[in-house]
Each structure stands twice: as C-alpha cells, then as structure tokens.
Coordinates of C-alpha atoms in Angstrom, one line a residue:
X1 CA 21.3 37.8 3.5
X2 CA 19.6 34.9 5.1
X3 CA 21.0 31.5 5.5
X4 CA 18.9 28.6 4.6
X5 CA 19.8 25.4 6.3
X6 CA 18.4 22.2 4.5
X7 CA 17.6 19.1 6.4
X8 CA 19.4 16.1 4.9
X9 CA 17.3 13.0 5.4
X10 CA 18.9 9.9 4.3
X11 CA 16.8 7.8 1.9
X12 CA 17.7 4.5 -0.1
X13 CA 18.1 4.9 -3.7
X14 CA 15.0 4.2 -5.5
X15 CA 16.6 1.8 -7.8
X16 CA 17.1 -0.6 -5.0
X17 CA 13.3 -1.2 -4.8
X18 CA 13.3 -2.2 -8.5
X19 CA 16.2 -4.4 -8.3
X20 CA 14.8 -6.2 -5.3
X21 CA 11.5 -6.7 -7.0
X22 CA 13.0 -8.1 -10.1
X23 CA 15.5 -10.4 -8.4
X24 CA 12.7 -11.6 -6.0
X25 CA 9.9 -12.1 -8.5
X26 CA 11.7 -13.2 -11.7
X27 CA 13.2 -16.3 -10.2
X28 CA 9.7 -17.6 -9.4
X29 CA 8.8 -17.7 -13.0
X30 CA 12.2 -19.4 -13.9
X31 CA 12.2 -22.2 -11.1
X32 CA 13.7 -25.5 -11.9
X33 CA 11.2 -27.8 -13.8
X34 CA 10.9 -30.0 -10.7
X35 CA 9.9 -27.2 -8.5
X36 CA 7.5 -25.6 -11.0
X37 CA 5.7 -29.1 -11.2
X38 CA 5.3 -29.4 -7.5
X39 CA 4.1 -25.9 -6.4
X40 CA 0.3 -26.0 -6.6
X41 CA 0.4 -28.7 -9.1
X42 CA -2.8 -29.2 -11.0
X43 CA -2.0 -32.8 -11.3
X44 CA -2.3 -33.3 -7.5
X45 CA -5.4 -34.6 -5.8
X46 CA -8.3 -32.0 -5.7
X47 CA -8.4 -31.9 -1.9
X48 CA -4.6 -31.2 -1.5
X49 CA -4.7 -28.5 -4.1
X50 CA -7.6 -26.7 -2.4
X51 CA -5.8 -27.1 0.9
X52 CA -2.7 -25.5 -0.6
X53 CA -4.5 -22.5 -2.0
X54 CA -6.5 -22.0 1.0
X55 CA -3.7 -22.3 3.3
X56 CA -1.5 -20.0 1.5
X57 CA -4.3 -17.4 1.4
X58 CA -4.9 -18.0 5.1
X59 CA -1.3 -17.6 6.0
X60 CA -1.0 -14.3 4.1
X61 CA -3.8 -12.8 6.1
X62 CA -2.2 -14.0 9.3
X63 CA 1.1 -12.4 8.2
X64 CA -0.7 -9.3 7.4
X65 CA -2.3 -9.0 10.9
X66 CA 1.1 -9.7 12.5
X67 CA 2.5 -7.1 10.4
X68 CA 0.0 -4.4 11.5
X69 CA 1.4 -4.7 15.0
X70 CA 4.9 -5.0 13.9
X71 CA 4.7 -1.9 11.8
X72 CA 2.4 0.5 13.6
X73 CA 2.8 -1.0 17.3
X74 CA 5.2 1.7 18.6
X75 CA 3.0 4.4 17.0
X76 CA 0.0 3.1 18.4
X77 CA 1.6 2.8 22.0
X78 CA 2.9 6.4 21.6
X79 CA -0.7 7.6 20.7
X80 CA -1.6 6.2 24.3
X81 CA 1.2 8.6 25.7
X82 CA 3.9 5.7 26.3
X83 CA 7.4 6.9 27.0
X84 CA 10.4 5.0 25.6
X85 CA 10.9 3.3 29.0
X86 CA 7.3 2.2 28.9
X87 CA 7.6 0.9 25.5
X88 CA 10.6 -1.1 26.6
X89 CA 8.4 -2.4 29.5
X90 CA 5.7 -3.4 27.1
X91 CA 8.2 -5.2 24.8
X92 CA 9.6 -7.0 27.9
X93 CA 6.2 -8.2 29.0
X94 CA 5.6 -9.6 25.6
X95 CA 8.7 -11.7 25.7
X96 CA 7.8 -12.7 29.4
X97 CA 4.5 -14.0 28.0
X98 CA 6.2 -15.9 25.2
X99 CA 8.6 -17.5 27.7
X100 CA 6.2 -18.5 30.5
X101 CA 3.2 -19.3 28.5
X102 CA 4.0 -19.4 24.8
X103 CA 6.7 -21.9 25.2
X104 CA 4.3 -24.7 26.2
X105 CA 1.5 -24.0 23.6
X106 CA 3.1 -26.2 21.0
X107 CA 2.4 -29.1 23.1
X108 CA -1.2 -28.3 23.4
X109 CA -1.2 -27.8 19.6
X110 CA 0.2 -31.4 19.3
X111 CA -2.5 -32.9 21.6
X112 CA -5.6 -30.9 20.5
X113 CA -5.0 -30.1 17.0
X114 CA -3.0 -27.4 14.9
X115 CA -6.1 -26.2 13.2
X116 CA -7.7 -25.2 16.6
X117 CA -4.5 -23.4 17.7
X118 CA -4.5 -21.3 14.5
X119 CA -8.1 -20.6 15.1
X120 CA -7.1 -19.4 18.4
X121 CA -4.6 -17.0 16.7
X122 CA -7.3 -15.3 14.9
X123 CA -9.6 -15.1 17.9
X124 CA -7.0 -13.5 19.8
X125 CA -6.6 -10.8 17.2
X126 CA -10.3 -10.2 16.9
X127 CA -10.4 -9.9 20.7
X128 CA -7.7 -7.3 21.0
X129 CA -9.3 -5.4 18.0
X130 CA -12.7 -5.2 19.6
X131 CA -11.4 -4.5 23.1
X132 CA -9.6 -1.4 21.6
X133 CA -12.6 -0.3 19.7
X134 CA -14.9 -0.6 22.7
X135 CA -12.7 0.5 25.5
X136 CA -9.9 2.2 23.8
X137 CA -7.2 1.0 26.2
X138 CA -3.8 -0.5 25.5
X139 CA -4.1 -3.5 27.7
X140 CA -3.3 -5.9 24.9
X141 CA 0.2 -6.9 24.8
X142 CA -0.4 -10.2 26.5
X143 CA -2.9 -11.5 23.8
X144 CA -0.7 -10.3 21.0
X145 CA 2.4 -12.0 22.3
X146 CA 0.5 -15.3 22.7
X147 CA -0.8 -14.7 19.0
X148 CA 2.9 -14.2 17.9
X149 CA 4.0 -17.4 19.7
X150 CA 1.4 -19.3 17.9
X151 CA 2.4 -17.6 14.6
X152 CA 6.0 -18.8 15.0
X153 CA 5.2 -22.5 14.7
X154 CA 1.5 -23.2 14.5
X155 CA 0.8 -22.7 10.7
X156 CA 4.0 -24.6 9.8
X157 CA 3.1 -27.5 12.0
X158 CA -0.5 -27.5 10.5
X159 CA 0.7 -27.5 7.0
X160 CA 3.3 -30.1 7.6
X161 CA 0.7 -32.6 9.3
X162 CA -1.9 -32.1 6.5
X163 CA 0.5 -32.7 3.7
X164 CA 2.6 -35.6 5.2
X165 CA 1.5 -38.0 2.5
X166 CA 2.8 -35.6 -0.3
X167 CA 6.3 -34.8 1.2
X168 CA 7.8 -33.8 -2.2
X169 CA 5.7 -30.6 -2.0
X170 CA 6.6 -29.6 1.4
X171 CA 9.9 -27.9 0.6
X172 CA 8.2 -25.7 -1.9
X173 CA 5.6 -24.8 0.7
X174 CA 8.4 -23.8 3.1
X175 CA 9.9 -21.2 0.8
X176 CA 6.7 -20.0 -0.3
X177 CA 5.5 -19.4 3.3
X178 CA 8.7 -17.3 3.9
X179 CA 8.2 -15.4 0.7
X180 CA 4.4 -14.6 1.6
X181 CA 5.3 -13.7 5.0
X182 CA 7.7 -10.8 3.9
X183 CA 5.4 -9.9 1.2
X184 CA 2.5 -9.6 3.5
X185 CA 4.5 -7.6 6.1
X186 CA 5.2 -5.1 3.3
X187 CA 1.5 -5.1 2.4
X188 CA 0.7 -4.4 6.1
X189 CA 2.7 -1.3 6.1
X190 CA 0.9 0.0 3.0
X191 CA -2.4 -1.1 4.5
X192 CA -1.5 0.8 7.8
X193 CA -0.4 3.9 6.0
X194 CA -3.6 3.9 4.0
X195 CA -5.9 3.3 7.0
X196 CA -4.1 6.1 9.2
X197 CA -3.7 8.5 6.2
X198 CA -1.2 10.7 8.3
X199 CA -3.8 11.4 11.1
X200 CA -3.2 9.1 14.0
X201 CA -5.7 10.8 16.3
X202 CA -8.6 10.9 13.8
X203 CA -8.0 7.5 12.1
X204 CA -6.7 5.3 14.9
X205 CA -9.7 3.2 14.8
X206 CA -9.5 2.5 11.1
X207 CA -6.5 0.3 11.9
X208 CA -8.5 -1.8 14.6
X209 CA -11.5 -2.1 12.4
X210 CA -9.3 -3.3 9.5
X211 CA -7.6 -6.0 11.8
X212 CA -11.1 -7.0 13.1
X213 CA -12.3 -7.5 9.5
X214 CA -9.2 -9.6 8.6
X215 CA -9.7 -11.7 11.7
X216 CA -13.4 -12.3 11.0
X217 CA -12.6 -13.3 7.4
X218 CA -9.9 -15.6 8.6
X219 CA -12.1 -17.4 11.2
X220 CA -14.7 -17.9 8.5
X221 CA -12.0 -19.5 6.3
X222 CA -11.0 -21.9 9.1
X223 CA -14.2 -23.0 10.4
X224 CA -16.1 -23.6 6.9
X225 CA -15.4 -26.7 5.0
X226 CA -11.9 -27.5 6.5
X227 CA -11.6 -30.7 8.3
X228 CA -8.7 -31.9 10.5
X229 CA -7.8 -35.3 11.6
X230 CA -8.6 -35.7 15.3
X231 CA -5.7 -35.9 17.6
X232 CA -5.8 -39.5 19.2
X233 CA -2.4 -39.7 21.0
X234 CA -3.0 -39.6 24.9
X235 CA -0.7 -37.5 27.0
X236 CA 1.3 -40.6 28.1
X237 CA 2.1 -41.7 24.7
X238 CA 3.0 -38.1 23.8
X239 CA 5.4 -37.9 26.7
X240 CA 7.1 -41.2 25.6
X241 CA 7.4 -40.1 22.0
X242 CA 8.8 -36.6 23.0
X243 CA 11.3 -38.2 25.3
X244 CA 12.4 -40.8 22.7
X245 CA 12.7 -38.3 19.9
X246 CA 13.7 -35.0 21.5
X247 CA 15.2 -35.2 25.0
X248 CA 17.4 -38.3 24.3
X249 CA 18.6 -37.3 20.7
X250 CA 21.7 -35.0 20.6
X251 CA 20.9 -34.1 17.1
X252 CA 17.6 -32.6 18.1
X253 CA 19.3 -30.6 20.8
X254 CA 21.8 -29.2 18.1
X255 CA 18.8 -28.3 15.9
X256 CA 16.9 -26.8 18.8
X257 CA 19.7 -24.6 19.8
X258 CA 20.2 -23.4 16.2
X259 CA 16.6 -22.5 16.1
X260 CA 16.9 -20.7 19.2
X261 CA 19.7 -18.8 18.2
X262 CA 18.2 -17.7 15.0
X263 CA 15.1 -16.5 17.0
X264 CA 17.3 -14.5 19.3
X265 CA 19.2 -12.9 16.5
X266 CA 16.0 -11.9 14.6
X267 CA 14.3 -10.7 17.6
X268 CA 17.5 -8.5 18.6
X269 CA 17.6 -7.3 14.9
X270 CA 14.1 -6.0 14.8
X271 CA 14.4 -4.3 18.2
X272 CA 17.7 -2.6 17.4
X273 CA 17.8 -2.0 13.7
X274 CA 16.0 1.4 13.9
X275 CA 18.1 2.8 17.0
X276 CA 21.3 1.7 15.3
X277 CA 20.5 3.6 12.1
X278 CA 19.3 6.9 13.9
X279 CA 22.1 6.8 16.5
X280 CA 23.6 10.3 17.1
X281 CA 20.4 12.0 16.0
X282 CA 20.5 11.3 12.4
X283 CA 17.5 11.9 10.2
X284 CA 16.4 8.8 8.3
X285 CA 13.4 7.5 6.5
X286 CA 12.8 4.4 8.3
X287 CA 9.6 3.6 6.6
X288 CA 11.6 3.4 3.2
X289 CA 14.1 1.2 4.7
X290 CA 11.8 -1.4 6.1
X291 CA 10.6 -2.5 2.7
X292 CA 14.2 -3.1 1.6
X293 CA 14.9 -5.4 4.5
X294 CA 11.9 -7.6 3.8
X295 CA 12.4 -7.5 0.2
X296 CA 15.9 -8.8 0.8
X297 CA 14.3 -11.6 2.8
X298 CA 11.9 -12.5 -0.1
X299 CA 15.0 -12.5 -2.4
X300 CA 16.8 -15.2 -0.1
X301 CA 13.5 -17.2 0.1
X302 CA 13.5 -17.6 -3.8
X303 CA 17.0 -18.9 -3.6
X304 CA 15.9 -21.9 -1.7
X305 CA 14.3 -24.0 -4.6
X306 CA 17.4 -23.4 -6.6
X307 CA 19.5 -25.1 -4.1
X308 CA 17.0 -27.8 -3.4
X309 CA 15.8 -28.9 -6.9
X310 CA 19.2 -28.9 -8.6
X311 CA 21.8 -31.4 -7.8
X312 CA 23.1 -30.5 -4.1
X313 CA 26.8 -29.8 -4.1
X314 CA 26.7 -29.4 -0.3
X315 CA 24.5 -30.9 2.4
X316 CA 21.7 -29.0 4.0
X317 CA 23.7 -28.6 7.1
X318 CA 26.5 -27.0 5.1
X319 CA 24.4 -24.4 3.5
X320 CA 23.1 -23.5 6.9
X321 CA 26.5 -23.4 8.4
X322 CA 27.7 -20.9 5.8
X323 CA 24.5 -18.8 6.0
X324 CA 24.7 -18.7 9.8
X325 CA 28.4 -17.5 9.6
X326 CA 27.5 -14.7 7.0
X327 CA 24.8 -13.5 9.2
X328 CA 27.0 -13.5 12.3
X329 CA 29.8 -11.6 10.5
X330 CA 27.3 -9.0 9.4
X331 CA 26.0 -8.4 12.9
X332 CA 29.6 -8.4 14.1
X333 CA 30.4 -5.4 11.8
X334 CA 27.3 -3.7 13.1
X335 CA 28.3 -4.1 16.8
X336 CA 31.9 -3.0 16.2
X337 CA 30.9 0.3 14.3
X338 CA 27.4 1.5 12.9
X339 CA 28.3 5.0 11.9
X340 CA 27.7 4.8 8.2
X341 CA 24.1 4.6 7.2
X342 CA 24.7 3.1 3.8
X343 CA 26.9 0.2 5.0
X344 CA 24.5 -0.6 7.9
X345 CA 21.6 -0.8 5.5
X346 CA 23.7 -3.1 3.3
X347 CA 24.6 -5.3 6.1
X348 CA 21.1 -5.5 7.4
X349 CA 19.9 -6.6 3.9
X350 CA 22.7 -9.1 3.8
X351 CA 21.4 -10.5 7.1
X352 CA 17.7 -10.6 5.9
X353 CA 18.8 -12.3 2.7
X354 CA 20.4 -15.1 4.5
X355 CA 17.5 -15.3 6.8
X356 CA 15.1 -15.8 4.0
X357 CA 17.2 -18.8 2.9
X358 CA 17.8 -20.2 6.4
X359 CA 14.0 -20.5 7.4
X360 CA 13.1 -23.0 4.7
X361 CA 16.2 -25.0 5.1
X362 CA 15.6 -25.3 8.9
X363 CA 12.0 -26.3 8.2
X364 CA 13.3 -29.0 5.9
X365 CA 15.6 -30.2 8.8
X366 CA 12.7 -30.2 11.3
X367 CA 10.8 -32.4 8.8
X368 CA 13.9 -34.8 8.5
X369 CA 14.6 -35.2 12.3
X370 CA 11.3 -35.0 14.0
X371 CA 8.1 -36.9 13.6
X372 CA 4.9 -34.8 13.0
X373 CA 3.2 -35.7 16.2
X374 CA 5.7 -33.7 18.3
X375 CA 6.7 -31.0 15.9
X376 CA 4.7 -28.1 17.5
X377 CA 5.9 -28.9 21.1
X378 CA 9.6 -29.2 19.8
X379 CA 9.4 -26.0 18.0
X380 CA 7.8 -24.0 20.7
X381 CA 10.0 -25.2 23.6
X382 CA 13.2 -24.7 21.5
X383 CA 12.4 -20.9 21.6
X384 CA 12.4 -20.8 25.4
X385 CA 16.2 -20.1 25.8
X386 CA 15.9 -17.3 23.1
X387 CA 12.9 -15.6 24.8
X388 CA 14.6 -15.8 28.3
X389 CA 17.8 -14.4 26.9
X390 CA 15.9 -11.5 25.2
X391 CA 13.9 -10.8 28.3
X392 CA 17.0 -10.8 30.5
X393 CA 18.9 -8.3 28.2
X394 CA 15.8 -6.1 28.0
X395 CA 15.7 -5.7 31.7
X396 CA 19.4 -5.0 31.6
X397 CA 18.9 -2.5 28.8
X398 CA 15.9 -0.8 30.6
X399 CA 18.3 -0.2 33.5
X400 CA 21.1 1.0 31.2
X401 CA 23.4 -1.8 32.4
X402 CA 24.0 -2.9 28.7
X403 CA 24.5 -1.2 25.4
X404 CA 22.9 -2.1 22.1
X405 CA 26.1 -2.9 20.6
X406 CA 26.5 -5.6 23.3
X407 CA 23.2 -7.1 22.6
X408 CA 24.2 -7.3 18.8
X409 CA 27.5 -8.9 19.7
X410 CA 25.7 -11.6 21.6
X411 CA 23.3 -12.1 18.7
X412 CA 26.4 -12.6 16.5
X413 CA 28.0 -15.0 18.9
X414 CA 24.8 -16.9 19.0
X415 CA 24.8 -17.3 15.2
X416 CA 28.3 -18.4 15.2
X417 CA 27.3 -21.1 17.7
X418 CA 24.4 -22.1 15.4
X419 CA 27.0 -22.6 12.5
X420 CA 29.0 -24.8 15.0
X421 CA 25.8 -26.9 15.6
X422 CA 25.3 -27.3 11.8
X423 CA 28.9 -28.4 11.5
X424 CA 28.3 -31.1 14.1
X425 CA 25.1 -32.3 12.4
X426 CA 27.2 -32.4 9.1
X427 CA 29.9 -34.4 10.8
X428 CA 27.7 -36.9 12.6
X429 CA 25.5 -37.4 9.5
X430 CA 22.2 -39.3 9.7
X431 CA 20.8 -42.4 8.2
X432 CA 17.5 -41.3 6.9
X433 CA 14.5 -43.5 6.9
X434 CA 13.2 -44.6 3.4
X435 CA 10.1 -42.5 3.8
X436 CA 12.2 -39.3 4.2
X437 CA 15.0 -39.7 1.7
X438 CA 13.0 -37.5 -0.9
X439 CA 12.6 -34.6 1.4

C-alpha cells in the first residue's frame, strides 16, 4: 500500500478578499457630505476639474509602472540568472542611487518644475523598457531607482502646487492618491500575470512592451495641453527660503524624522515580509497574500476622510502618534516571533492599514508646515537618513552580520521614535496662518 504525501500550501481564506473589497470600496460611496462635495466637485472650475481627473489617471499609470517592477522584479532578475546574493547587491545599488542622487532631485524639482520631473519619471521607465527590448540585459537598476525616488515625492508636490488656490480639496486628493496607488499595484500584479502567462522565457518581452506602452501614453498625457507655471525663484532665494523654513525650524526636523522613519519601516517591510513568512521552508502562496496587504492599505486610506471631515476629537499629530505606535507594536511582535503564518499575515495587514491612514495625514502636515516652493526638496532630503540606514543594513545582511529580525526590530524602534516626534509636535502646537487654517 503506497503512502501519499500531500503538500500543504498555506493560502488566505477567500472571504478575506471579499471583506477587504467591501470595507475598502463601500466607505467611498458613504463619505461625509463635505468630502463628497470636494472630490472632483462639478462646481469647481473647469480647469481644476480637468487637472484632477487627468492627474489621478496619470498617477494611476505611474503606480502601475512602479508596481510592475515591484511585483515582477525579482523574477525578472532570476530570469537573468541572478543568485540571492546578487539580488541583494542589486537592491543595495538601488538604495545607494536613491541616497546619493535621489536625495537631491527634489531640489531640482522645486527649481525647474515638478511637471518636468514627473515627465522624467516616465522617460526613465521608457528608456529602461526600450533598453531591455533591444539589448536584453539587466543593467537598469540605476534608472529605476531614480524613477522610484521621483515617484516618492514628485507627483504629490506637483499636485499640491497646482491646487494651492483650492486647499480645501487637497486632503481628499491625498487619500485618493494613497488609495489609487495600492489599487494600481494590485492591477500591476494582474497585468504582469496576464502578460507572462506562466511562461517567463517565452513572454518576458511582453512585460517590457507593456511598460513601454504605458510610458508612451503617460508622456503624451503630460506633454499635451498641460501647462505649468514657470519656476521663477533663483537659486539664491531658494537657499534663503530653505534655510528659513527647514534648517532653522525644529518642527520641520521632527516631521522630517517621522517621514524618514516611515520610509525606512516600509522599505524594510517590503524587503522582509516574504522571507519572514516562508522561513523554515514553509510553502506559502505569496501571490495571494500580496493583494491582502495592499487591500489593507486601501482600507486605511478610506478611513482618512472620516477623521478629517467629521469634528476631530484629536489633533492630526495625535492620530499619527497612535498609528505609529500600533505599527511599531506590530513589527515588534514579528521581530520577536514569526512562526505562525496566520498571525504574521494579520500583523502585516494591520501594519498596512495604519500605513494607508498615516500617509494622507503626513501629507496634510507637510502642507501645514511647509511652503510649496520647497516641498520637493524637503521631501527628498528627509529620506536621506532612511536610505542610508537601509543601505548600511543591507550590506551587513549581505555579509551575514545581521539577522532579519534585527532589521525588523530597528524598524519598530524607528516607528516608536516617530510617535515621539508627533507627541512633541502636539505638545509644542503651532499657530497656523489664516490661509492654512482650513487644511
């Protein structure tokens, strides 16, 4: 009599997808009346309404393009024969580029124009796609890292500058961008699976063609009929403004540190979430868990307008303080013991839910504390400590000097320190200018 050994592959319960979809989408149709009136309001000026619709479409396309690399990047490198150590080196090079070049791109964005930088984002993706189609090589991590740096701040800065005169709609645009980014990442997973069709060797070029088509479409949207106000501030005036509002302001330092901590924790999360789940050789359907994580982030983003458009019980800094603490607590449990897959996925979903709420709140604080003319430079430079820390830890990890649990613990400590920054901001308070009291 033969013995049949069945393979037990862990998969999320299918009801989770239904619940996440319902709780992420239904709140959009039940938003408070004030929010519903501001999101793509037909009473707005025609030019502003066109910008909102066109911008959200463009941002969705850019998110799909970023997601194609995030979803299929490792498989693509494996197609080229990269080992695990080589994959780690590629990731390290990417963060090095973000550190030494990407940290200063925001300053160029403020001086030259945010639209031009967003256009560069699509041109970089187009260049990488054409390069791979023609030469079929994997020398592209530098350009994609630069594109990711632009993605992290360029589109938000552009949107804020264009809508400065309609500040009451900015907060709704913030959470809609977070929602669209997560939804587009899920869409990029579906697009990659469709183009590859379980045959990497035969259909690998289909992925590059798809990315090139999206890039060409986006370039056409940006360059046709979309004017941007010229940047007239000379470098000397920019330096004076930057010093006055950023370098000499303690509140900006606290906000920058919080942004750096969240950037570090998110980067560490996406690098380590899969290795943590499949530790000890466990078989898990990672492709089914990925939508759960992004769906949780979508759920968190839809909670933002409910906090903002109803009478606030707490200050913005207090909401962020509690959210950072919950995220740090979740990662602390993961660092201590990550043996149970169900508990791990639950903690990861909790982390992403809080993240979906944190990002719009942080964008709101940036609008409160920072003038628009230096927003891009502040955002890109604030990520420098995070990129440096990630690069340092990846180098140590490559030489087996540090464990994944230690990196997760450091990310948790960073989140707790970000909560402390929000507590200090709340304690100090801020006398808002009359023009920004309605944010």
